[in-house]
mmCIF file of C-alpha atoms and ligand atoms in Angstrom:
data_model
loop_
_atom_site.group_PDB
_atom_site.id
_atom_site.type_symbol
_atom_site.label_atom_id
_atom_site.label_comp_id
_atom_site.label_asym_id
_atom_site.label_seq_id
_atom_site.Cartn_x
_atom_site.Cartn_y
_atom_site.Cartn_z
ATOM 1 C CA UNK A 1 7.261 5.064 -21.373
ATOM 2 C CA UNK A 2 8.670 4.048 -18.003
ATOM 3 C CA UNK A 3 12.416 3.807 -17.762
ATOM 4 C CA UNK A 4 12.520 3.253 -14.043
ATOM 5 C CA UNK A 5 14.599 0.479 -12.547
ATOM 6 C CA UNK A 6 12.538 -2.640 -13.181
ATOM 7 C CA UNK A 7 11.695 -5.372 -10.692
ATOM 8 C CA UNK A 8 14.032 -7.761 -12.488
ATOM 9 C CA UNK A 9 16.972 -5.439 -11.790
ATOM 10 C CA UNK A 10 16.087 -5.659 -8.141
ATOM 11 C CA UNK A 11 15.502 -9.413 -7.609
ATOM 12 C CA UNK A 12 16.519 -10.330 -4.081
ATOM 13 C CA UNK A 13 18.976 -13.257 -3.951
ATOM 14 C CA UNK A 14 16.868 -14.998 -1.281
ATOM 15 C CA UNK A 15 13.692 -14.950 -3.445
ATOM 16 C CA UNK A 16 12.642 -18.453 -4.296
ATOM 17 C CA UNK A 17 9.669 -19.534 -6.417
ATOM 18 C CA UNK A 18 8.963 -22.264 -3.901
ATOM 19 C CA UNK A 19 8.028 -19.636 -1.287
ATOM 20 C CA UNK A 20 5.594 -18.014 -3.705
ATOM 21 C CA UNK A 21 3.231 -20.857 -4.466
ATOM 22 C CA UNK A 22 -0.394 -20.071 -3.625
ATOM 23 C CA UNK A 23 -1.672 -21.900 -0.549
ATOM 24 C CA UNK A 24 -4.972 -22.379 1.210
ATOM 25 C CA UNK A 25 -5.524 -20.777 4.574
ATOM 26 C CA UNK A 26 -5.588 -24.072 6.473
ATOM 27 C CA UNK A 27 -2.229 -25.044 4.941
ATOM 28 C CA UNK A 28 -0.679 -21.590 4.897
ATOM 29 C CA UNK A 29 2.709 -20.643 6.132
ATOM 30 C CA UNK A 30 3.547 -16.980 6.639
ATOM 31 C CA UNK A 31 5.844 -15.076 4.277
ATOM 32 C CA UNK A 32 9.445 -16.102 5.052
ATOM 33 C CA UNK A 33 11.444 -13.856 7.390
ATOM 34 C CA UNK A 34 13.882 -12.571 4.700
ATOM 35 C CA UNK A 35 10.934 -10.850 2.987
ATOM 36 C CA UNK A 36 10.776 -8.622 6.061
ATOM 37 C CA UNK A 37 14.431 -8.548 7.024
ATOM 38 C CA UNK A 38 16.523 -8.603 3.821
ATOM 39 C CA UNK A 39 17.128 -5.077 2.521
ATOM 40 C CA UNK A 40 16.987 -6.325 -1.106
ATOM 41 C CA UNK A 41 13.200 -6.656 -0.632
ATOM 42 C CA UNK A 42 12.769 -2.935 -0.079
ATOM 43 C CA UNK A 43 13.439 -2.024 -3.727
ATOM 44 C CA UNK A 44 11.710 -5.178 -4.896
ATOM 45 C CA UNK A 45 8.554 -4.250 -2.981
ATOM 46 C CA UNK A 46 8.592 -0.756 -4.529
ATOM 47 C CA UNK A 47 8.699 -2.219 -8.029
ATOM 48 C CA UNK A 48 6.706 -5.443 -7.666
ATOM 49 C CA UNK A 49 3.987 -4.117 -5.344
ATOM 50 C CA UNK A 50 3.830 -0.312 -5.008
ATOM 51 C CA UNK A 51 4.543 0.728 -8.591
ATOM 52 C CA UNK A 52 1.921 -1.718 -9.858
ATOM 53 C CA UNK A 53 -0.967 -0.829 -7.549
ATOM 54 C CA UNK A 54 -3.315 2.129 -7.097
ATOM 55 C CA UNK A 55 -1.848 4.322 -4.390
ATOM 56 C CA UNK A 56 -3.842 6.840 -2.429
ATOM 57 C CA UNK A 57 -2.302 10.301 -2.928
ATOM 58 C CA UNK A 58 -4.812 12.842 -1.571
ATOM 59 C CA UNK A 59 -8.345 14.105 -1.259
ATOM 60 C CA UNK A 60 -10.577 15.237 -4.085
ATOM 61 C CA UNK A 61 -11.286 18.375 -2.038
ATOM 62 C CA UNK A 62 -7.646 19.370 -2.605
ATOM 63 C CA UNK A 63 -8.059 19.382 -6.400
ATOM 64 C CA UNK A 64 -11.526 20.778 -6.941
ATOM 65 C CA UNK A 65 -10.604 24.005 -8.789
ATOM 66 C CA UNK A 66 -8.714 24.417 -12.072
ATOM 67 C CA UNK A 67 -4.987 24.689 -11.180
ATOM 68 C CA UNK A 68 -5.273 22.850 -7.862
ATOM 69 C CA UNK A 69 -2.620 20.196 -7.554
ATOM 70 C CA UNK A 70 -1.479 17.414 -5.240
ATOM 71 C CA UNK A 71 2.169 16.509 -4.832
ATOM 72 C CA UNK A 72 2.942 12.941 -3.754
ATOM 73 C CA UNK A 73 5.346 10.072 -4.047
ATOM 74 C CA UNK A 74 4.320 6.688 -5.413
ATOM 75 C CA UNK A 75 6.769 3.815 -5.151
ATOM 76 C CA UNK A 76 9.421 6.397 -4.354
ATOM 77 C CA UNK A 77 8.731 8.403 -7.524
ATOM 78 C CA UNK A 78 7.592 12.017 -7.468
ATOM 79 C CA UNK A 79 4.152 12.628 -8.982
ATOM 80 C CA UNK A 80 1.675 15.386 -9.369
ATOM 81 C CA UNK A 81 -2.124 15.357 -9.746
ATOM 82 C CA UNK A 82 -3.512 18.495 -11.464
ATOM 83 C CA UNK A 83 -7.013 19.754 -12.233
ATOM 84 C CA UNK A 84 -6.837 20.990 -15.843
ATOM 85 C CA UNK A 85 -8.619 23.843 -17.592
ATOM 86 C CA UNK A 86 -11.107 21.275 -18.920
ATOM 87 C CA UNK A 87 -11.870 20.167 -15.279
ATOM 88 C CA UNK A 88 -10.199 16.793 -15.914
ATOM 89 C CA UNK A 89 -7.867 15.485 -13.245
ATOM 90 C CA UNK A 90 -4.523 14.422 -14.736
ATOM 91 C CA UNK A 91 -1.449 12.828 -13.268
ATOM 92 C CA UNK A 92 2.156 13.524 -14.239
ATOM 93 C CA UNK A 93 5.585 12.696 -12.992
ATOM 94 C CA UNK A 94 6.660 15.774 -11.070
ATOM 95 C CA UNK A 95 9.828 15.768 -13.160
ATOM 96 C CA UNK A 96 10.727 18.540 -15.590
ATOM 97 C CA UNK A 97 11.969 17.567 -19.045
ATOM 98 C CA UNK A 98 14.891 20.021 -18.853
ATOM 99 C CA UNK A 99 17.036 18.602 -16.053
ATOM 100 C CA UNK A 100 14.499 16.720 -13.916
ATOM 101 C CA UNK A 101 13.545 19.524 -11.547
ATOM 102 C CA UNK A 102 10.232 19.561 -9.688
ATOM 103 C CA UNK A 103 7.192 21.390 -11.074
ATOM 104 C CA UNK A 104 5.715 21.798 -7.611
ATOM 105 C CA UNK A 105 7.193 21.402 -4.148
ATOM 106 C CA UNK A 106 3.932 21.068 -2.259
ATOM 107 C CA UNK A 107 0.255 20.659 -2.901
ATOM 108 C CA UNK A 108 -1.450 23.952 -3.734
ATOM 109 C CA UNK A 109 -2.789 26.047 -6.601
ATOM 110 C CA UNK A 110 -1.175 27.563 -9.700
ATOM 111 C CA UNK A 111 -2.416 28.794 -13.067
ATOM 112 C CA UNK A 112 0.465 26.996 -14.815
ATOM 113 C CA UNK A 113 3.186 24.588 -13.757
ATOM 114 C CA UNK A 114 6.538 26.305 -13.431
ATOM 115 C CA UNK A 115 9.654 24.260 -12.785
ATOM 116 C CA UNK A 116 11.329 25.262 -9.552
ATOM 117 C CA UNK A 117 14.823 24.769 -10.995
ATOM 118 C CA UNK A 118 15.159 27.045 -14.053
ATOM 119 C CA UNK A 119 11.648 28.186 -14.541
ATOM 120 C CA UNK A 120 10.381 26.387 -17.635
ATOM 121 C CA UNK A 121 6.591 26.540 -17.730
ATOM 122 C CA UNK A 122 4.039 23.925 -18.608
ATOM 123 C CA UNK A 123 0.288 24.099 -19.055
ATOM 124 C CA UNK A 124 -1.957 22.390 -16.528
ATOM 125 C CA UNK A 125 -2.294 19.708 -19.201
ATOM 126 C CA UNK A 126 1.429 18.979 -19.048
ATOM 127 C CA UNK A 127 2.505 20.617 -22.351
ATOM 128 C CA UNK A 128 5.677 22.699 -22.309
ATOM 129 C CA UNK A 129 4.718 26.300 -22.994
ATOM 130 C CA UNK A 130 7.850 28.349 -22.508
ATOM 131 C CA UNK A 131 11.560 27.633 -22.055
ATOM 132 C CA UNK A 132 13.502 30.850 -21.864
ATOM 133 C CA UNK A 133 17.004 31.313 -23.343
ATOM 134 C CA UNK A 134 16.726 28.165 -25.437
ATOM 135 C CA UNK A 135 16.676 29.977 -28.823
ATOM 136 C CA UNK A 136 20.104 28.705 -29.861
ATOM 137 C CA UNK A 137 19.305 25.033 -29.078
ATOM 138 C CA UNK A 138 18.976 23.135 -32.325
ATOM 139 C CA UNK A 139 15.966 20.903 -32.997
ATOM 140 C CA UNK A 140 14.327 22.187 -29.872
ATOM 141 C CA UNK A 141 10.561 22.268 -30.397
ATOM 142 C CA UNK A 142 8.577 23.014 -27.277
ATOM 143 C CA UNK A 143 5.416 21.582 -28.832
ATOM 144 C CA UNK A 144 7.030 18.121 -28.693
ATOM 145 C CA UNK A 145 7.852 18.293 -25.003
ATOM 146 C CA UNK A 146 5.285 17.016 -22.538
ATOM 147 C CA UNK A 147 5.441 15.774 -18.949
ATOM 148 C CA UNK A 148 5.240 11.977 -18.582
ATOM 149 C CA UNK A 149 1.685 10.995 -17.648
ATOM 150 C CA UNK A 150 0.631 8.993 -14.570
ATOM 151 C CA UNK A 151 -2.784 7.345 -14.215
ATOM 152 C CA UNK A 152 -5.055 8.942 -11.618
ATOM 153 C CA UNK A 153 -8.548 8.134 -10.433
ATOM 154 C CA UNK A 154 -11.103 9.281 -7.853
ATOM 155 C CA UNK A 155 -13.153 7.139 -5.538
ATOM 156 C CA UNK A 156 -15.441 8.376 -2.743
ATOM 157 C CA UNK A 157 -13.570 11.680 -2.442
ATOM 158 C CA UNK A 158 -10.136 10.035 -2.409
ATOM 159 C CA UNK A 159 -7.581 10.481 -5.215
ATOM 160 C CA UNK A 160 -5.386 7.587 -6.314
ATOM 161 C CA UNK A 161 -2.447 7.287 -8.746
ATOM 162 C CA UNK A 162 -0.660 4.411 -10.406
ATOM 163 C CA UNK A 163 2.817 4.841 -11.912
ATOM 164 C CA UNK A 164 2.858 1.614 -13.899
ATOM 165 C CA UNK A 165 -0.141 0.089 -15.610
ATOM 166 C CA UNK A 166 -1.860 -1.967 -12.900
ATOM 167 C CA UNK A 167 -3.824 -5.029 -14.058
ATOM 168 C CA UNK A 168 -6.971 -3.664 -12.511
ATOM 169 C CA UNK A 169 -8.940 -0.417 -12.627
ATOM 170 C CA UNK A 170 -9.514 1.607 -9.472
ATOM 171 C CA UNK A 171 -13.210 0.698 -9.726
ATOM 172 C CA UNK A 172 -12.345 -3.019 -9.799
ATOM 173 C CA UNK A 173 -10.131 -2.618 -6.713
ATOM 174 C CA UNK A 174 -12.870 -0.884 -4.738
ATOM 175 C CA UNK A 175 -15.847 -2.873 -6.062
ATOM 176 C CA UNK A 176 -18.472 -3.440 -3.386
ATOM 177 C CA UNK A 177 -17.100 -1.216 -0.602
ATOM 178 C CA UNK A 178 -19.413 1.721 -1.314
ATOM 179 C CA UNK A 179 -22.496 -0.499 -1.346
ATOM 180 C CA UNK A 180 -21.472 -2.271 1.859
ATOM 181 C CA UNK A 181 -20.772 0.846 3.933
ATOM 182 C CA UNK A 182 -23.875 2.689 2.694
ATOM 183 C CA UNK A 183 -25.463 4.972 3.855
ATOM 184 C CA UNK A 184 -22.008 6.301 4.878
ATOM 185 C CA UNK A 185 -20.670 8.530 2.105
ATOM 186 C CA UNK A 186 -16.931 8.934 2.578
ATOM 187 C CA UNK A 187 -16.870 11.985 0.336
ATOM 188 C CA UNK A 188 -19.293 13.776 2.657
ATOM 189 C CA UNK A 189 -16.863 13.589 5.612
ATOM 190 C CA UNK A 190 -14.534 16.530 6.370
ATOM 191 C CA UNK A 191 -10.801 16.240 6.855
ATOM 192 C CA UNK A 192 -9.719 17.186 10.380
ATOM 193 C CA UNK A 193 -6.105 16.181 11.183
ATOM 194 C CA UNK A 194 -3.161 14.146 10.001
ATOM 195 C CA UNK A 195 -0.975 12.336 12.555
ATOM 196 C CA UNK A 196 2.268 10.715 11.239
ATOM 197 C CA UNK A 197 4.017 7.839 12.966
ATOM 198 C CA UNK A 198 7.501 6.496 12.243
ATOM 199 C CA UNK A 199 7.415 2.749 12.865
ATOM 200 C CA UNK A 200 10.615 0.730 12.995
ATOM 201 C CA UNK A 201 9.398 -2.370 11.266
ATOM 202 C CA UNK A 202 8.938 -3.591 7.714
ATOM 203 C CA UNK A 203 5.718 -2.268 6.149
ATOM 204 C CA UNK A 204 4.432 -5.869 5.728
ATOM 205 C CA UNK A 205 4.791 -6.522 9.452
ATOM 206 C CA UNK A 206 2.687 -3.446 10.116
ATOM 207 C CA UNK A 207 0.027 -4.553 7.604
ATOM 208 C CA UNK A 208 -0.011 -8.155 8.972
ATOM 209 C CA UNK A 209 -0.686 -6.783 12.439
ATOM 210 C CA UNK A 210 -3.534 -4.599 11.184
ATOM 211 C CA UNK A 211 -5.214 -7.539 9.544
ATOM 212 C CA UNK A 212 -6.069 -9.673 12.525
ATOM 213 C CA UNK A 213 -8.006 -9.229 15.754
ATOM 214 C CA UNK A 214 -6.185 -12.279 17.200
ATOM 215 C CA UNK A 215 -3.860 -9.939 19.121
ATOM 216 C CA UNK A 216 -6.643 -7.761 20.581
ATOM 217 C CA UNK A 217 -6.942 -9.376 24.024
ATOM 218 C CA UNK A 218 -3.156 -9.415 24.462
ATOM 219 C CA UNK A 219 -2.020 -6.110 22.955
ATOM 220 C CA UNK A 220 -5.051 -3.853 23.365
ATOM 221 C CA UNK A 221 -6.817 -4.493 26.632
ATOM 222 C CA UNK A 222 -8.600 -1.104 26.376
ATOM 223 C CA UNK A 223 -9.841 -1.556 22.825
ATOM 224 C CA UNK A 224 -10.832 -5.125 23.523
ATOM 225 C CA UNK A 225 -13.407 -3.867 26.041
ATOM 226 C CA UNK A 226 -15.064 -1.735 23.333
ATOM 227 C CA UNK A 227 -15.291 -4.411 20.629
ATOM 228 C CA UNK A 228 -16.959 -7.766 20.789
ATOM 229 C CA UNK A 229 -14.062 -10.162 20.238
ATOM 230 C CA UNK A 230 -16.322 -13.206 19.732
ATOM 231 C CA UNK A 231 -18.341 -11.425 17.008
ATOM 232 C CA UNK A 232 -15.239 -9.957 15.344
ATOM 233 C CA UNK A 233 -15.266 -11.263 11.751
ATOM 234 C CA UNK A 234 -12.986 -11.052 8.691
ATOM 235 C CA UNK A 235 -14.030 -11.261 5.041
ATOM 236 C CA UNK A 236 -12.044 -11.067 1.852
ATOM 237 C CA UNK A 237 -12.668 -9.748 -1.663
ATOM 238 C CA UNK A 238 -10.280 -9.755 -4.582
ATOM 239 C CA UNK A 239 -8.175 -6.693 -3.675
ATOM 240 C CA UNK A 240 -9.256 -5.928 -0.162
ATOM 241 C CA UNK A 241 -10.376 -7.511 3.054
ATOM 242 C CA UNK A 242 -12.536 -6.199 5.838
ATOM 243 C CA UNK A 243 -12.996 -6.829 9.469
ATOM 244 C CA UNK A 244 -15.993 -5.763 11.465
ATOM 245 C CA UNK A 245 -17.160 -5.864 15.007
ATOM 246 C CA UNK A 246 -20.236 -4.646 16.913
ATOM 247 C CA UNK A 247 -19.323 -1.728 19.215
ATOM 248 C CA UNK A 248 -19.735 -2.324 22.935
ATOM 249 C CA UNK A 249 -18.699 1.130 24.187
ATOM 250 C CA UNK A 250 -21.012 3.406 26.131
ATOM 251 C CA UNK A 251 -19.708 6.796 24.915
ATOM 252 C CA UNK A 252 -17.543 8.524 22.336
ATOM 253 C CA UNK A 253 -17.034 7.152 18.809
ATOM 254 C CA UNK A 254 -17.290 3.554 20.062
ATOM 255 C CA UNK A 255 -20.826 3.960 21.411
ATOM 256 C CA UNK A 256 -23.023 1.638 19.419
ATOM 257 C CA UNK A 257 -23.159 0.659 15.786
ATOM 258 C CA UNK A 258 -20.331 -1.211 14.076
ATOM 259 C CA UNK A 259 -16.624 -0.728 13.452
ATOM 260 C CA UNK A 260 -15.520 -1.513 9.888
ATOM 261 C CA UNK A 261 -11.838 -1.958 9.086
ATOM 262 C CA UNK A 262 -11.146 -2.131 5.362
ATOM 263 C CA UNK A 263 -7.706 -2.955 4.079
ATOM 264 C CA UNK A 264 -7.089 -2.170 0.410
ATOM 265 C CA UNK A 265 -4.031 -3.871 -0.996
ATOM 266 C CA UNK A 266 -1.216 -3.084 -0.577
ATOM 267 C CA UNK A 267 -1.136 -0.278 2.035
ATOM 268 C CA UNK A 268 -4.356 1.604 2.656
ATOM 269 C CA UNK A 269 -6.706 1.153 5.591
ATOM 270 C CA UNK A 270 -10.155 2.696 5.926
ATOM 271 C CA UNK A 271 -11.289 2.583 9.546
ATOM 272 C CA UNK A 272 -14.942 3.470 9.918
ATOM 273 C CA UNK A 273 -16.893 4.231 13.035
ATOM 274 C CA UNK A 274 -20.309 5.956 12.865
ATOM 275 C CA UNK A 275 -19.626 9.492 11.552
ATOM 276 C CA UNK A 276 -15.865 8.991 11.336
ATOM 277 C CA UNK A 277 -13.317 7.772 8.826
ATOM 278 C CA UNK A 278 -9.709 7.306 9.777
ATOM 279 C CA UNK A 279 -7.426 6.420 6.874
ATOM 280 C CA UNK A 280 -4.026 4.859 7.457
ATOM 281 C CA UNK A 281 -1.456 4.904 4.707
ATOM 282 C CA UNK A 282 1.642 2.770 5.160
ATOM 283 C CA UNK A 283 4.709 3.986 3.286
ATOM 284 C CA UNK A 284 7.849 1.832 3.203
ATOM 285 C CA UNK A 285 10.942 3.902 3.985
ATOM 286 C CA UNK A 286 13.489 1.094 4.303
ATOM 287 C CA UNK A 287 13.420 -2.622 5.093
ATOM 288 C CA UNK A 288 12.881 -1.967 8.793
ATOM 289 C CA UNK A 289 11.112 1.380 8.795
ATOM 290 C CA UNK A 290 7.697 2.481 7.574
ATOM 291 C CA UNK A 291 5.798 5.726 7.931
ATOM 292 C CA UNK A 292 2.124 5.529 8.763
ATOM 293 C CA UNK A 293 -0.144 8.462 8.220
ATOM 294 C CA UNK A 294 -3.431 8.632 10.059
ATOM 295 C CA UNK A 295 -5.916 11.086 8.528
ATOM 296 C CA UNK A 296 -9.071 11.763 10.503
ATOM 297 C CA UNK A 297 -12.315 12.753 8.797
ATOM 298 C CA UNK A 298 -15.665 13.448 10.516
ATOM 299 C CA UNK A 299 -19.240 14.150 9.554
ATOM 300 C CA UNK A 300 -19.547 16.801 12.302
ATOM 301 C CA UNK A 301 -16.649 18.871 13.634
ATOM 302 C CA UNK A 302 -18.587 21.856 14.965
ATOM 303 C CA UNK A 303 -20.775 20.987 17.903
ATOM 304 C CA UNK A 304 -19.284 20.831 21.431
ATOM 305 C CA UNK A 305 -20.218 17.183 21.614
ATOM 306 C CA UNK A 306 -18.441 16.489 18.285
ATOM 307 C CA UNK A 307 -15.345 18.347 19.463
ATOM 308 C CA UNK A 308 -15.194 16.344 22.655
ATOM 309 C CA UNK A 309 -15.760 13.096 20.763
ATOM 310 C CA UNK A 310 -12.926 13.985 18.321
ATOM 311 C CA UNK A 311 -10.496 14.812 21.126
ATOM 312 C CA UNK A 312 -11.248 11.433 22.726
ATOM 313 C CA UNK A 313 -10.976 9.656 19.358
ATOM 314 C CA UNK A 314 -7.496 11.165 18.719
ATOM 315 C CA UNK A 315 -6.323 10.277 22.187
ATOM 316 C CA UNK A 316 -7.580 6.745 22.166
ATOM 317 C CA UNK A 317 -6.423 6.037 18.579
ATOM 318 C CA UNK A 318 -2.934 7.157 19.592
ATOM 319 C CA UNK A 319 -3.006 4.851 22.605
ATOM 320 C CA UNK A 320 -3.939 1.888 20.376
ATOM 321 C CA UNK A 321 -1.312 2.884 17.793
ATOM 322 C CA UNK A 322 1.441 3.049 20.446
ATOM 323 C CA UNK A 323 0.489 -0.502 21.453
ATOM 324 C CA UNK A 324 0.553 -1.667 17.805
ATOM 325 C CA UNK A 325 3.880 0.047 17.111
ATOM 326 C CA UNK A 326 5.527 -1.460 20.156
ATOM 327 C CA UNK A 327 4.503 -5.005 19.198
ATOM 328 C CA UNK A 328 5.339 -4.528 15.516
ATOM 329 C CA UNK A 329 8.845 -3.284 16.374
ATOM 330 C CA UNK A 330 9.358 -6.337 18.618
ATOM 331 C CA UNK A 331 8.141 -8.611 15.821
ATOM 332 C CA UNK A 332 10.612 -7.000 13.404
ATOM 333 C CA UNK A 333 13.492 -7.817 15.784
ATOM 334 C CA UNK A 334 12.100 -11.396 15.908
ATOM 335 C CA UNK A 335 11.993 -11.609 12.127
ATOM 336 C CA UNK A 336 15.601 -10.403 11.957
ATOM 337 C CA UNK A 337 16.812 -12.723 14.715
ATOM 338 C CA UNK A 338 17.642 -15.790 12.640
ATOM 339 C CA UNK A 339 15.391 -17.785 15.016
ATOM 340 C CA UNK A 340 12.329 -17.619 12.754
ATOM 341 C CA UNK A 341 11.740 -18.785 9.190
ATOM 342 C CA UNK A 342 7.959 -18.942 8.689
ATOM 343 C CA UNK A 343 4.989 -19.872 10.887
ATOM 344 C CA UNK A 344 1.396 -21.109 10.675
ATOM 345 C CA UNK A 345 -1.756 -19.017 10.721
ATOM 346 C CA UNK A 346 -4.995 -19.355 12.698
ATOM 347 C CA UNK A 347 -7.675 -20.138 10.085
ATOM 348 C CA UNK A 348 -10.296 -18.625 12.376
ATOM 349 C CA UNK A 349 -8.485 -15.377 13.165
ATOM 350 C CA UNK A 350 -5.924 -14.706 10.473
ATOM 351 C CA UNK A 351 -7.776 -14.965 7.193
ATOM 352 C CA UNK A 352 -6.928 -11.262 6.466
ATOM 353 C CA UNK A 353 -3.207 -11.889 6.967
ATOM 354 C CA UNK A 354 -3.358 -14.864 4.617
ATOM 355 C CA UNK A 355 -5.269 -12.848 2.000
ATOM 356 C CA UNK A 356 -2.666 -10.042 2.116
ATOM 357 C CA UNK A 357 0.241 -12.468 1.983
ATOM 358 C CA UNK A 358 -1.277 -14.271 -0.972
ATOM 359 C CA UNK A 359 -1.500 -10.947 -2.849
ATOM 360 C CA UNK A 360 2.145 -10.240 -2.010
ATOM 361 C CA UNK A 361 3.092 -13.717 -3.331
ATOM 362 C CA UNK A 362 1.065 -13.051 -6.496
ATOM 363 C CA UNK A 363 2.770 -9.672 -7.045
ATOM 364 C CA UNK A 364 6.193 -11.322 -6.535
ATOM 365 C CA UNK A 365 5.328 -14.159 -8.948
ATOM 366 C CA UNK A 366 4.221 -11.672 -11.591
ATOM 367 C CA UNK A 367 7.457 -9.691 -11.166
ATOM 368 C CA UNK A 368 9.416 -12.900 -11.701
ATOM 369 C CA UNK A 369 7.289 -13.736 -14.742
ATOM 370 C CA UNK A 370 8.179 -10.388 -16.290
ATOM 371 C CA UNK A 371 11.845 -11.355 -16.109
HETATM 372 S S1 LIG B 401 14.940 21.343 -14.619
HETATM 373 FE FE1 LIG B 401 13.094 22.319 -15.032
HETATM 374 S S2 LIG B 401 13.617 24.215 -15.927
HETATM 375 FE FE2 LIG B 401 15.494 23.203 -15.564
HETATM 376 FE FE1 LIG B 402 -3.637 -3.767 16.921
#
């Protein structure tokens, strides 16, 4: 079905199988600098990693009613998630079969899908229903024309899509998270705000940085006071890792309980504080630029105390993010400098980085194997 440029068309010249061998944490070297600095890896990442994984594309609350739809891009490809007349959620490429126009420009609601270019209409199930002024076209049978499907799935109120066939189901990817964070129900939290950041580093440098608390005392003096660095721990599962720390703060969202930071390969972060979920989605834009979207969700957004807590949460998260962006952008310059090839990892503090980088190596190996 898919005729998109394949990973083999995009193999970076500097990619070597030797750099992709699995390694144990104690022996591990980081991913080599060209994987962050060589522009050939941008397209390769899209095909080897992003097209083959489950990507978060929206909230189930956006597609509750028949005709609700979500517009998104996965691995640079336009897609659409639509609630059909039978209540099933379906995914399609947002690409009309006439001349590749878009069926929807933004998330919203419609009783049918009408192409924004010349107005062909499709049912919510993706079947072409009407194509005006096509009577003279020979062998043109609208019943044979259907939008290309995309796999979609829902987990805890979040909607995901996969444009290629990933090796794993969405349930396999997320296995164990729900049980571990209980009694928190992510689907019971309400969306509040999205804040978008443009970060001038490779997406993998941003993810690496997220995955360790090693930098906390040096980069985040404020946050370090609220978390217990000594008790900060990292665990890994097959497709995700998680960090957690007891909260030492006296007020606001950091007052008591635990912070959980889940990273779902390759680019989704679920940051949980009591009564609050902040998702981060990392989108590669080019080799040295990623876009990071922070969505804030809360159990309570109404009371005065909740409003004050949310204002403080947004302010403080932005402060921490500015600190992370500044260091990630410096690291990107270091990776591009020619003065760095690969380094060693702290087995005590960088297990999450190692886990992520092993999954990147695995995705790259599999792309080479498909050659
Ligand atoms: S491209 Fe969709 S109607 Fe022409
Ligand atoms: Fe950080």
